[in-house]
Short mmCIF file of N, CA and C and ligand atoms in Angstrom, two decimals:
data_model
loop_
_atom_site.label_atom_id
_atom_site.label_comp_id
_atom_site.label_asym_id
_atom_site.label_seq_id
_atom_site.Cartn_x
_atom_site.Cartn_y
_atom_site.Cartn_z
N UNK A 1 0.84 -1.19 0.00
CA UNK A 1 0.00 0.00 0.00
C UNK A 1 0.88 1.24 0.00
N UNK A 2 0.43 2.08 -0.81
CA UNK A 2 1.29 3.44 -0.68
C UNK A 2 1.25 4.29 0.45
N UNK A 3 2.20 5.17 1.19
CA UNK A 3 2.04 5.86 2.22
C UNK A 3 1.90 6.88 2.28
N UNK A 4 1.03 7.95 2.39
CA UNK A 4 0.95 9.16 2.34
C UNK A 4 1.78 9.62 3.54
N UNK A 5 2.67 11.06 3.65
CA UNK A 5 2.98 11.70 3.98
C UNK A 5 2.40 13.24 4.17
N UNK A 6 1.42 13.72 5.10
CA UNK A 6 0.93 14.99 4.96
C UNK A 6 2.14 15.93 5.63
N UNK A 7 2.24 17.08 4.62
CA UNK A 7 3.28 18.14 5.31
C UNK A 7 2.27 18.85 6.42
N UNK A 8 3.30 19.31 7.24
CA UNK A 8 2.06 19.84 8.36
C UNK A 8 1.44 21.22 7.76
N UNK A 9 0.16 21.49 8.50
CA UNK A 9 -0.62 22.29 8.03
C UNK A 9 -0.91 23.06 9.42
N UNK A 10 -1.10 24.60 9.63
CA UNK A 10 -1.39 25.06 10.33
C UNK A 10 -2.95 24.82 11.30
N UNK A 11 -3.67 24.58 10.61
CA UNK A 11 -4.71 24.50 11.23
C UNK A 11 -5.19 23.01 11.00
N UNK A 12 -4.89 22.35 9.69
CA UNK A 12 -5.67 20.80 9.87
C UNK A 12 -4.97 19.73 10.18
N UNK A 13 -3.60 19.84 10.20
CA UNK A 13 -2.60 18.44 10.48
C UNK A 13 -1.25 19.42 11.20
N UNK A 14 -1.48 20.17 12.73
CA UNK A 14 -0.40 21.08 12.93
C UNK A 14 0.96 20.27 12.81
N UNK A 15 1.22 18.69 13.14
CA UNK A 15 2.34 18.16 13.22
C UNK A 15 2.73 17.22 12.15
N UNK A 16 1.86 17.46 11.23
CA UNK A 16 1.69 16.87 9.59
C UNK A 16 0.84 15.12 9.85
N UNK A 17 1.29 13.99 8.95
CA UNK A 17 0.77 13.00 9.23
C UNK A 17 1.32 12.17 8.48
N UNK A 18 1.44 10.65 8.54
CA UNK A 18 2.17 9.73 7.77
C UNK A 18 1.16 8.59 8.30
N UNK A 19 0.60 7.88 6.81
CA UNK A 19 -0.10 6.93 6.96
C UNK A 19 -0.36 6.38 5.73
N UNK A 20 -0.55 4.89 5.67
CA UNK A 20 -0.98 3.92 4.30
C UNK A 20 -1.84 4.02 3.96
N UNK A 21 -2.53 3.67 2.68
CA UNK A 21 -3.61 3.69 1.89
C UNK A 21 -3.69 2.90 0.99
N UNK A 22 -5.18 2.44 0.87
CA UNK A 22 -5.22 0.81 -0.36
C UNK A 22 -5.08 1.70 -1.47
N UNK A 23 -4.42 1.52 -2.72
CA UNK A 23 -4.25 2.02 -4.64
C UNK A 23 -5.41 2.40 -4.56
N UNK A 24 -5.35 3.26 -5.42
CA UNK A 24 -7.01 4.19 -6.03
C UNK A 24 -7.83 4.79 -4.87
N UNK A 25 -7.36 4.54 -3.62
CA UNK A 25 -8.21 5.58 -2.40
C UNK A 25 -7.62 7.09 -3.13
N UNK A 26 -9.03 8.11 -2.99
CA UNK A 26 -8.66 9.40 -3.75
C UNK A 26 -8.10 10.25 -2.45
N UNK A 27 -7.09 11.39 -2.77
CA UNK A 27 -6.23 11.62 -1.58
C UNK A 27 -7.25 12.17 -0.70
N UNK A 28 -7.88 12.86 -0.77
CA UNK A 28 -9.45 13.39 -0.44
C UNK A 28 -9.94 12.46 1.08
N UNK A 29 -10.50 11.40 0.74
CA UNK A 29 -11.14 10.43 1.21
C UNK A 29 -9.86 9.89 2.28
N UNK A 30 -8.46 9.67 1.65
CA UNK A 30 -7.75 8.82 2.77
C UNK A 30 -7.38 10.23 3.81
N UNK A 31 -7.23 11.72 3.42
CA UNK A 31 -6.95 12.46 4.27
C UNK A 31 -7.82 12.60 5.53
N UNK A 32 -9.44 12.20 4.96
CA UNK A 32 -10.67 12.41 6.07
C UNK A 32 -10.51 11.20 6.64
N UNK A 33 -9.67 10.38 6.32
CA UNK A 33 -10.06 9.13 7.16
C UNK A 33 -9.21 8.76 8.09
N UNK A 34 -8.31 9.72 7.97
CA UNK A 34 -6.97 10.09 9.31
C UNK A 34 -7.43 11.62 9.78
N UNK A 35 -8.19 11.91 10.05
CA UNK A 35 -9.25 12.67 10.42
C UNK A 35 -8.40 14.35 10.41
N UNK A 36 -8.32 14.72 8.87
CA UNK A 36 -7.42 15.89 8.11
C UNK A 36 -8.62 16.45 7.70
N UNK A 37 -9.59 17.55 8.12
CA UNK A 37 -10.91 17.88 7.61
C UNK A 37 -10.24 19.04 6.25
N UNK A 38 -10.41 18.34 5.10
CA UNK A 38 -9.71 18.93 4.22
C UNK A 38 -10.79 19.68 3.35
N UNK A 39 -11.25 20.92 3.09
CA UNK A 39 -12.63 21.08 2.34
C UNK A 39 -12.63 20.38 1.17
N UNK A 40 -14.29 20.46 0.98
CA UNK A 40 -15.02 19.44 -0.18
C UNK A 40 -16.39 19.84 -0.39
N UNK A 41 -16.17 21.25 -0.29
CA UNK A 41 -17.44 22.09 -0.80
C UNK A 41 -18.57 21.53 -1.75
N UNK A 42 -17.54 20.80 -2.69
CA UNK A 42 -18.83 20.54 -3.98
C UNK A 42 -18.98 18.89 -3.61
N UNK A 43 -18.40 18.33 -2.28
CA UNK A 43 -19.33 16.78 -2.35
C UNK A 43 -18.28 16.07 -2.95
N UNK A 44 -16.89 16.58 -3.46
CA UNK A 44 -16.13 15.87 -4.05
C UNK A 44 -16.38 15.48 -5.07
N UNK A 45 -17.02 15.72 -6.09
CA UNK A 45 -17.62 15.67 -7.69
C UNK A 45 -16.31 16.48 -8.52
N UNK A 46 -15.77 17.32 -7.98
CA UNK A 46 -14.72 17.83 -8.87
C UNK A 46 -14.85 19.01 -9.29
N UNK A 47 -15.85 19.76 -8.61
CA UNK A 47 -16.84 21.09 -9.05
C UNK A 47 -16.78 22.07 -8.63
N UNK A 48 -15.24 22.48 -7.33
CA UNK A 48 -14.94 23.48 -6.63
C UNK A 48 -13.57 23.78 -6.26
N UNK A 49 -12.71 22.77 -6.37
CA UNK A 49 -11.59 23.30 -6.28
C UNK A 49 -11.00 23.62 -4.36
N UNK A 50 -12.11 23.52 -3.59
CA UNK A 50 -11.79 23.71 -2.37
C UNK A 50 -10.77 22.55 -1.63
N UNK A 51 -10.61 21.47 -2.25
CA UNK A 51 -9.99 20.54 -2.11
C UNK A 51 -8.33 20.28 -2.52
N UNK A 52 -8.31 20.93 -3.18
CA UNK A 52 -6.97 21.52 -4.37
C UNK A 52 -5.66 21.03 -2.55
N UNK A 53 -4.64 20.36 -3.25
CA UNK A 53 -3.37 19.83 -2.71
C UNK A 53 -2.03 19.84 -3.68
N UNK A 54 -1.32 20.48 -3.11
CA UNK A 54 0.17 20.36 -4.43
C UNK A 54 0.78 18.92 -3.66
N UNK A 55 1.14 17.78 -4.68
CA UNK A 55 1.44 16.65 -4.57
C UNK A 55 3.09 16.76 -4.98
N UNK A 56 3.86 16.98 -3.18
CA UNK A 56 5.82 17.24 -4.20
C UNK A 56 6.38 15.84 -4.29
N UNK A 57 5.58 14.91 -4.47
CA UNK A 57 6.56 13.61 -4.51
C UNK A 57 5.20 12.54 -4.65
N UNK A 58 5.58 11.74 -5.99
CA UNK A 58 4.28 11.01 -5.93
C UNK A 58 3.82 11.15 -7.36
N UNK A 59 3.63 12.31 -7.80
CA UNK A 59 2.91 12.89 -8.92
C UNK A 59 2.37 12.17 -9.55
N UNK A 60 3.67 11.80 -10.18
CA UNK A 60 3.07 10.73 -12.02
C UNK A 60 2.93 9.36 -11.24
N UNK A 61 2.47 8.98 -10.19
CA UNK A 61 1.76 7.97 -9.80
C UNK A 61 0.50 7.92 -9.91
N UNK A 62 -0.06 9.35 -9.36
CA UNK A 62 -1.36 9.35 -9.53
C UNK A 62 -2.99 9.01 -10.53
N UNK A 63 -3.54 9.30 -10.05
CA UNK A 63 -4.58 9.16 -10.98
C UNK A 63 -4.83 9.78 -12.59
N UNK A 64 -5.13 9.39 -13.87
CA UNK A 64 -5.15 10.69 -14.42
C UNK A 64 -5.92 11.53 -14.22
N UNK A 65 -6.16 12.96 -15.04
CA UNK A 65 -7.03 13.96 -14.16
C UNK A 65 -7.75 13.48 -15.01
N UNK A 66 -9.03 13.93 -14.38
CA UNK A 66 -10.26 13.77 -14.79
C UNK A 66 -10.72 14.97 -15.56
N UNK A 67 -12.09 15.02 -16.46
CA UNK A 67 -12.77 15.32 -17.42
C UNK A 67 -12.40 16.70 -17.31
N UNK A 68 -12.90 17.54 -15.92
CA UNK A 68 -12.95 18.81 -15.82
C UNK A 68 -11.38 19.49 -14.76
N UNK A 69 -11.41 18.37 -14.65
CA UNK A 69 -10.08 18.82 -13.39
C UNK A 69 -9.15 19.88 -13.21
N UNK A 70 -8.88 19.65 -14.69
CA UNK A 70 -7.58 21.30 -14.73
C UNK A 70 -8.65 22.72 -14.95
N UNK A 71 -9.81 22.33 -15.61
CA UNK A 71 -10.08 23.56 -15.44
C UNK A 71 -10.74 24.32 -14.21
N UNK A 72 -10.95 22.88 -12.98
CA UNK A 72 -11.36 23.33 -11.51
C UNK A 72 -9.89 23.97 -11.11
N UNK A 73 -9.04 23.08 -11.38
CA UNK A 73 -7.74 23.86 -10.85
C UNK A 73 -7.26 24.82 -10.87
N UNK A 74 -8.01 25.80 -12.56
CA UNK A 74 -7.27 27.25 -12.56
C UNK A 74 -8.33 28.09 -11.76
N UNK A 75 -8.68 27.41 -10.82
CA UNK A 75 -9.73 28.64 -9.42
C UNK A 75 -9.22 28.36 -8.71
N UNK A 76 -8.23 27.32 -7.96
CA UNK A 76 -7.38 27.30 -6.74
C UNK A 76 -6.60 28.17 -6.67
N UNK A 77 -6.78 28.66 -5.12
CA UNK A 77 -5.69 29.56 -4.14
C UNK A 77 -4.35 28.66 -4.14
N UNK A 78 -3.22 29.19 -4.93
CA UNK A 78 -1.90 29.25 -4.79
C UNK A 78 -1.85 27.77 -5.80
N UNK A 79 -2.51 28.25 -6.93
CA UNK A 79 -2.11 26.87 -8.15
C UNK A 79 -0.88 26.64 -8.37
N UNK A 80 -0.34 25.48 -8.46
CA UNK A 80 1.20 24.92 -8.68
C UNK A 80 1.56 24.04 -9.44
N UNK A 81 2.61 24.09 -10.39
CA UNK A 81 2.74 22.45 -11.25
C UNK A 81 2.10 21.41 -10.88
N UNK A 82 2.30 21.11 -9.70
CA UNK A 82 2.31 19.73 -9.07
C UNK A 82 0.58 19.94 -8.14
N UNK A 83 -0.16 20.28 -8.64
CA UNK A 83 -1.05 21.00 -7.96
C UNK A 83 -2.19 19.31 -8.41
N UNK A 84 -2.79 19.53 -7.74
CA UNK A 84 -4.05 18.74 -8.28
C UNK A 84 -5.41 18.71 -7.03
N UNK A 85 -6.80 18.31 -8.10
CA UNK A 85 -7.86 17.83 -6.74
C UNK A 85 -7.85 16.98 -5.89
N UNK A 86 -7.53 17.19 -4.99
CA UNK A 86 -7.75 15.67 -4.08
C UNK A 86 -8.79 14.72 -4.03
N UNK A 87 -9.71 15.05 -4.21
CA UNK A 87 -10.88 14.25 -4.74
C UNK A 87 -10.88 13.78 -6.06
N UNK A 88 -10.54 14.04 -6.91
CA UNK A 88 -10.20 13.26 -8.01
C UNK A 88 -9.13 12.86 -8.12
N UNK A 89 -8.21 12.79 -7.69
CA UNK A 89 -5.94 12.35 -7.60
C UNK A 89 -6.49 11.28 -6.60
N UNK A 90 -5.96 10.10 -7.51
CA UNK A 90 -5.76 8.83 -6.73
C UNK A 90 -4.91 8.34 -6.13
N UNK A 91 -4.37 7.95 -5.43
CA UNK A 91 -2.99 6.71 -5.13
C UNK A 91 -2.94 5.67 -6.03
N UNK A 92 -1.74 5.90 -6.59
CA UNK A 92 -1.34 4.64 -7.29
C UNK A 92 -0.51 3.72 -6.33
N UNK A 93 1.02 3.27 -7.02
CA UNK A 93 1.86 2.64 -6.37
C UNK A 93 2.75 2.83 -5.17
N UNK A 94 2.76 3.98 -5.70
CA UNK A 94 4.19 5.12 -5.06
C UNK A 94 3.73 5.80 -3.79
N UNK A 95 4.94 6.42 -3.11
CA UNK A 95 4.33 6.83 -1.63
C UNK A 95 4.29 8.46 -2.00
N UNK A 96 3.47 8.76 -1.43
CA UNK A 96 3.26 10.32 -2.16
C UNK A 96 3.41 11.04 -0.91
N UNK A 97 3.68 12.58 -1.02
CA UNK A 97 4.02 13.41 -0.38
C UNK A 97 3.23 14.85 -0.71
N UNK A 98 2.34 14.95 0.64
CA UNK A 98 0.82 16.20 0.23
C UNK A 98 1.23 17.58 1.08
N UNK A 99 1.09 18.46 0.46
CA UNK A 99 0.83 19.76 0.84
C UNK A 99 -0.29 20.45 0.88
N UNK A 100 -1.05 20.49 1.88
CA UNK A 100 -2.32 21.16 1.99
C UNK A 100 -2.11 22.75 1.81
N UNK A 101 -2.82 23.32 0.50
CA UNK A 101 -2.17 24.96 0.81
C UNK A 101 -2.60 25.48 2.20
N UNK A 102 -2.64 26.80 2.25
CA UNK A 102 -2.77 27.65 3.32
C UNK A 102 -3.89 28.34 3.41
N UNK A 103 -4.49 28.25 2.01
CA UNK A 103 -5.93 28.76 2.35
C UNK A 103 -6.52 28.39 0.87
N UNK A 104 -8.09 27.85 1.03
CA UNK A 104 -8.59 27.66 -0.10
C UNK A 104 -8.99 28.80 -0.90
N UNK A 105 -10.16 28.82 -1.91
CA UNK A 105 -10.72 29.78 -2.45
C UNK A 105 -12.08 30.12 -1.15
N UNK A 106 -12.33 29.39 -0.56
CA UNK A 106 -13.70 29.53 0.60
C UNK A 106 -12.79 30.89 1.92
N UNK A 107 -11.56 30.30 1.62
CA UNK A 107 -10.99 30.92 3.30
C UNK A 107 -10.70 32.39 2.68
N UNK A 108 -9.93 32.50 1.62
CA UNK A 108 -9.31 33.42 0.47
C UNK A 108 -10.66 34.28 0.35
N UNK A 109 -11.55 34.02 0.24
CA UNK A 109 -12.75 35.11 0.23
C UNK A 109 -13.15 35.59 1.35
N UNK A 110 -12.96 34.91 2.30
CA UNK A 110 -13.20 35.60 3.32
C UNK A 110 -12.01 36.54 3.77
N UNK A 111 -11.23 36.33 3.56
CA UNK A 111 -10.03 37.35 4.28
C UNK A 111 -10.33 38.55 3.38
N UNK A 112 -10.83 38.75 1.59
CA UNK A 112 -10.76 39.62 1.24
C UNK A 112 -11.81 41.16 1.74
S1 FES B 1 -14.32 18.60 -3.28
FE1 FES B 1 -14.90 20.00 -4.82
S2 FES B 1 -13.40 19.73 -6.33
FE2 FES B 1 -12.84 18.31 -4.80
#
C-alpha cells in the first residue's frame, strides 16, 4: 500500500501526518479518514476546487485527471505544477508526499 505523507498544516494536520492507503483511495477520502478535515465544498464531484493539494513527490503515480479537473484547478488559491484535486488524484503505487495549501478559495474570500 502506498504511504501518504501529509506536510504539516497550520490549522488541519499542525504536526503533519504519515499513513498507508489501499491504490485508487482518492487523496481526499484517505486524508478524512486520518481525520485531516480537508474542504469538499462541492461533495467531491470535482466542481470546486476547495480541495486543491500540491502533490511534491508522488505525482506521475497518480490518478489521471479527470474530465474537468484542470479547469477546476485554474480557481485554486496558490495553483502549482504539481497542484491537483484531491478528490479526483488517486494513489497509485508510489508513496506520495501532500501539501495542503494555506488557504482555499472559501478561506481566500473571506479574508478579502
Ligand atoms: S471537493 Fe470539490 S473539487 Fe474536490
Amino acid at each position: 500500500m502506498p504511504k501518504i505523507t501529509v506536510l504539516p498544516h497550520p490549522q488541519l494536520a499542525p504536526a503533519g501526518a504519515v499513513f498507508e492507503v489501499p491504490e485508487t483511495t482518492s487523496i481526499c477520502d484517505a486524508l478524512h479518514r486520518h481525520g485531516i478535515d480537508i474542504e469538499h465544498a462541492c461533495g467531491q464531484v470535482g466542481a470546486c476546487s476547495t480541495c486543491h493539494v500540491v502533490v511534491r513527490e508522488g505525482y506521475a503515480s497518480l490518478s489521471p485527471f479527470g474530465d474537468y479537473e484542470e479547469d477546476m484547478l485554474d480557481q485554486a488559491w496558490g495553483l502549482q505544477p504539481l497542484s491537483r484535486l484531491s478528490c479526483q488524484a488517486r494513489a497509485g503505487a508510489e508513496n506520495l508526499t501532500v501539501e495542503i495549501p494555506k488557504y482555499s478559495i472559501n478561506h481566500a474570500k473571506e479574508i478579502l
